[in-house]
GROMACS .gro file of C-alpha atoms in nm:
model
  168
    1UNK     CA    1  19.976   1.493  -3.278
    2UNK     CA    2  20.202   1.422  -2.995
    3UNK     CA    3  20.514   1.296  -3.053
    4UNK     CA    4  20.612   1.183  -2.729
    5UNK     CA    5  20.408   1.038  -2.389
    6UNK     CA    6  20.397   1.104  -2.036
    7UNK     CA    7  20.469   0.782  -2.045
    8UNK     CA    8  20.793   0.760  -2.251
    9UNK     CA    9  20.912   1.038  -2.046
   10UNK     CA   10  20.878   0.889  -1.764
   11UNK     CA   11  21.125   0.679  -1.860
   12UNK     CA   12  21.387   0.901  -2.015
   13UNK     CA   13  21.442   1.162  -1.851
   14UNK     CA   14  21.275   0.998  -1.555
   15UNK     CA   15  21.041   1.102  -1.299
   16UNK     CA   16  21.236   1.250  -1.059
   17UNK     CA   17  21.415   1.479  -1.312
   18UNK     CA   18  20.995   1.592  -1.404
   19UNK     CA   19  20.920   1.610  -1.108
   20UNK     CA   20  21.212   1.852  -1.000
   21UNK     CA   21  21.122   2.079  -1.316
   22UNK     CA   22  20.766   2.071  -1.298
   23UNK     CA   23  20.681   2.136  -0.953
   24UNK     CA   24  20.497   2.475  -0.857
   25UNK     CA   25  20.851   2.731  -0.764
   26UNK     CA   26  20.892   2.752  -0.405
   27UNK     CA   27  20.776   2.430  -0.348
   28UNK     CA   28  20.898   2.099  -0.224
   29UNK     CA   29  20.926   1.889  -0.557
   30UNK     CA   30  20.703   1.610  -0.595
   31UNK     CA   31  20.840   1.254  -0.469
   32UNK     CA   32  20.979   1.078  -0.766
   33UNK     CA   33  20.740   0.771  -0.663
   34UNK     CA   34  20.424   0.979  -0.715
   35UNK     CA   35  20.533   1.166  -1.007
   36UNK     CA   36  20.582   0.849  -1.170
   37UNK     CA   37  20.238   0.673  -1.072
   38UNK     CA   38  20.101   1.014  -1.222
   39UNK     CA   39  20.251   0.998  -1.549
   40UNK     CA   40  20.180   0.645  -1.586
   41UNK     CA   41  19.877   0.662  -1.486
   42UNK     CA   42  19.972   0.424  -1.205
   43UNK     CA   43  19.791   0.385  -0.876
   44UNK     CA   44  19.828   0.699  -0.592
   45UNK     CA   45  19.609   0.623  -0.309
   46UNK     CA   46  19.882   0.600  -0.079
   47UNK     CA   47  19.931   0.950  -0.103
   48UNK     CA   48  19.734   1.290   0.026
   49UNK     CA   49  19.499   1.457  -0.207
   50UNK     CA   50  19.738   1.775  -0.184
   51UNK     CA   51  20.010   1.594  -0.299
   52UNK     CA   52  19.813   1.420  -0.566
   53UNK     CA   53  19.719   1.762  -0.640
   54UNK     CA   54  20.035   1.905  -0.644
   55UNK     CA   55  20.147   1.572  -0.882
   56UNK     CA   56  19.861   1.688  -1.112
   57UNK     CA   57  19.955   2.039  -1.151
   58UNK     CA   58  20.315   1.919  -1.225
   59UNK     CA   59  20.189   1.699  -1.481
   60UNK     CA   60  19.951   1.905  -1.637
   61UNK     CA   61  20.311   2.141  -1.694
   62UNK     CA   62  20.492   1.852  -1.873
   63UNK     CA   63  20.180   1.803  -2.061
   64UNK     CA   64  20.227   2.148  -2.193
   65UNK     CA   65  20.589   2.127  -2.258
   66UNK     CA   66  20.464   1.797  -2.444
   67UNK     CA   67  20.251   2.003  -2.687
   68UNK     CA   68  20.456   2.299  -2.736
   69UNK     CA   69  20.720   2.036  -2.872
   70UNK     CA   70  20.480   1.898  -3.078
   71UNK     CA   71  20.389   2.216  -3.232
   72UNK     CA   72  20.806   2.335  -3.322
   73UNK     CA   73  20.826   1.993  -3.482
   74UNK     CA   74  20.490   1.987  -3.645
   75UNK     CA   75  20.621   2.338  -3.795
   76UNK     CA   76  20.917   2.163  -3.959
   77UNK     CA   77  20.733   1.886  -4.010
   78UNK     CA   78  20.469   2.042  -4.237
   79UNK     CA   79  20.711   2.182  -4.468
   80UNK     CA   80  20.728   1.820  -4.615
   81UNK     CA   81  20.486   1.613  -4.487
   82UNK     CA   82  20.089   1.614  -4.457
   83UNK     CA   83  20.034   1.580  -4.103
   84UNK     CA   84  19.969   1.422  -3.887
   85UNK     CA   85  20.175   1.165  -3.959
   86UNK     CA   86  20.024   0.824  -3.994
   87UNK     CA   87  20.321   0.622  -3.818
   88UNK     CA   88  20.528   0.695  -3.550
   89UNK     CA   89  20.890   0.700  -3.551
   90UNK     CA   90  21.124   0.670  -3.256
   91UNK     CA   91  21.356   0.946  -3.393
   92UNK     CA   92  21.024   1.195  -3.368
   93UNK     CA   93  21.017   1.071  -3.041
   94UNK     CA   94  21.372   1.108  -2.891
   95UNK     CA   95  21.379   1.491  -3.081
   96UNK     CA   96  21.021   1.538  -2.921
   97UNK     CA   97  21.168   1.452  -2.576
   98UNK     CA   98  21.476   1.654  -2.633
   99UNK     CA   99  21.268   1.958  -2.715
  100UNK     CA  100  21.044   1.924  -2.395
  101UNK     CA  101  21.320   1.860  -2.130
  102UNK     CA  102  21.450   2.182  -2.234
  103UNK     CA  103  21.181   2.401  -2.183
  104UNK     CA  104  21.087   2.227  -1.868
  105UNK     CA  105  21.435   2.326  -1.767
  106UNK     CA  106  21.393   2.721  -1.843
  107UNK     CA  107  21.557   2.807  -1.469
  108UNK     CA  108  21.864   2.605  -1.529
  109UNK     CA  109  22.213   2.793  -1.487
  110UNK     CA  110  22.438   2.637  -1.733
  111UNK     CA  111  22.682   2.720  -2.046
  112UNK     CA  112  22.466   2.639  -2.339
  113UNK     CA  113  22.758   2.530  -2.515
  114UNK     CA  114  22.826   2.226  -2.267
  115UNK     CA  115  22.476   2.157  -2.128
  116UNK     CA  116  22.358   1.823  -2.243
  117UNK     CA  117  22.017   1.964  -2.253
  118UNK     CA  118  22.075   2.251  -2.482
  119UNK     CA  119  22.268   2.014  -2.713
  120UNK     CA  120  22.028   1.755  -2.748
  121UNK     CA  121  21.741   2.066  -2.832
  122UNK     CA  122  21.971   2.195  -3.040
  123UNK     CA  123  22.067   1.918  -3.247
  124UNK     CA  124  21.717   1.853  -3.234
  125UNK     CA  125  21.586   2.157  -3.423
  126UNK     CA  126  21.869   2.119  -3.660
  127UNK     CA  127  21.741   1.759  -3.839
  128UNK     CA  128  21.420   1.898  -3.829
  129UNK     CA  129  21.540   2.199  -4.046
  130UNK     CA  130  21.701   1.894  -4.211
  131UNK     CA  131  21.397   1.729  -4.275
  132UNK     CA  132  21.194   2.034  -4.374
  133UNK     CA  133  21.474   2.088  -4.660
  134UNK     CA  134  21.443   1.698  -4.778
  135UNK     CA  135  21.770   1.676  -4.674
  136UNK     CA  136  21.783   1.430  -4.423
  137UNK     CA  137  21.442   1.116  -4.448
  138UNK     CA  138  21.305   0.936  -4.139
  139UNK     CA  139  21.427   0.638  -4.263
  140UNK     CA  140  21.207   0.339  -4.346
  141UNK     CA  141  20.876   0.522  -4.210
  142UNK     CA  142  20.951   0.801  -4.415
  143UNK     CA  143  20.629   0.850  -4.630
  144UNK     CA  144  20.834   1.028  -4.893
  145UNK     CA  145  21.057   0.739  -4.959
  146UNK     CA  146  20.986   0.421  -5.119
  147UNK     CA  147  20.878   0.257  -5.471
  148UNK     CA  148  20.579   0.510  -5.470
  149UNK     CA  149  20.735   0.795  -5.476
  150UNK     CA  150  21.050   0.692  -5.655
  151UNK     CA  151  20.928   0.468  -5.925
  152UNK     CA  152  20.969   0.138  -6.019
  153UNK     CA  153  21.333  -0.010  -6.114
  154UNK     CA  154  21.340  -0.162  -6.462
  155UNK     CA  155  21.642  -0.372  -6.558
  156UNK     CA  156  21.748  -0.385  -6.896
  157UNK     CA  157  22.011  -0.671  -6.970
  158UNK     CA  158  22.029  -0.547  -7.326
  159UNK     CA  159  22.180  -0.759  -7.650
  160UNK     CA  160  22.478  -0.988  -7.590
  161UNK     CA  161  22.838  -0.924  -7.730
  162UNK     CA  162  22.971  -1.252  -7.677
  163UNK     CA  163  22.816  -1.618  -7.640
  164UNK     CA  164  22.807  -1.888  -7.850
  165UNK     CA  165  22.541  -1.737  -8.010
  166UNK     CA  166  22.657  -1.459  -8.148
  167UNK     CA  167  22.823  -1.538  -8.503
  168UNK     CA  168  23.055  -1.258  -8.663
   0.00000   0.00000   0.00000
């Protein structure tokens, strides 16, 4: 299962970022405009069938990025859950994103200990270890949570000590 789209990526971290990351080393990166008809599936007509080529190829990287995310988490994951998971959950998503911008960004010169990138991966990975110790829950789509799996509350008002009554 993936966790995240070419789509939602598009959007955070954005095209142009992809499309920087992605492209084939040496080369020009793709414009920001086509990489984002390609990972929306939007229309590209406008442009040469190299570039559209080149778009593909840089897509078809991301793509891989996308499922090599979705295998770290799904090894968490399974710790706790039988997968795939029936619903999706935007937290899944923003850790799935987090993990994929930062091996799309393997060439980046940086201190790991400032780099948003690295923190967000890291931080990441750690509520997944989280997770796979039942120590942190996805919230209300958690399917570990919930009057199934934690019974049913009975309330129990018991006798009275005072009233009206209640004769000595």
């Amino acid at each position: 299962m993936s966790y995240v789209t070419l789509t939602q990526l598009a959007e955070i971290p954005g095209a142009l970022e992809l499309a920087q990351v992605a492209t084939d080393k040496g080369q020009r990166p793709v414009s920001a405009e086509l990489m984002d008809a390609t990972l929306r599936g939007g229309d590209r007509s406008a442009y040469a069938p190299a570039e559209i080529a080149r778009a593909d190829a840089a897509a078809s990287r991301i793509q891989e990025a996308v499922i090599q995310a979705s295998a770290v988490m799904d090894g968490y994951l399974s710790k706790r859950y039988p997968l795939p998971l029936v619903e999706s959950n935007p937290m899944l998503s923003t850790w799935a994103r987090a993990i994929t911008r930062y091996q799309l960004h393997t060439d980046r010169i940086s201190d790991e200990r400032t780099d948003p990138i690295a923190r967000d991966y890291r931080d990441a990975l750690k509520f997944l270890q989280l997770i796979s110790e039942s120590k942190f829950h996805l919230g209300a789509n958690d399917p570990t949570t919930g009057t199934a799996s934690l019974g049913d509350f009975l309330i129990n008002p018991g006798d009275k000590v005072f009233g009206r009554d209640r004769r000595p």
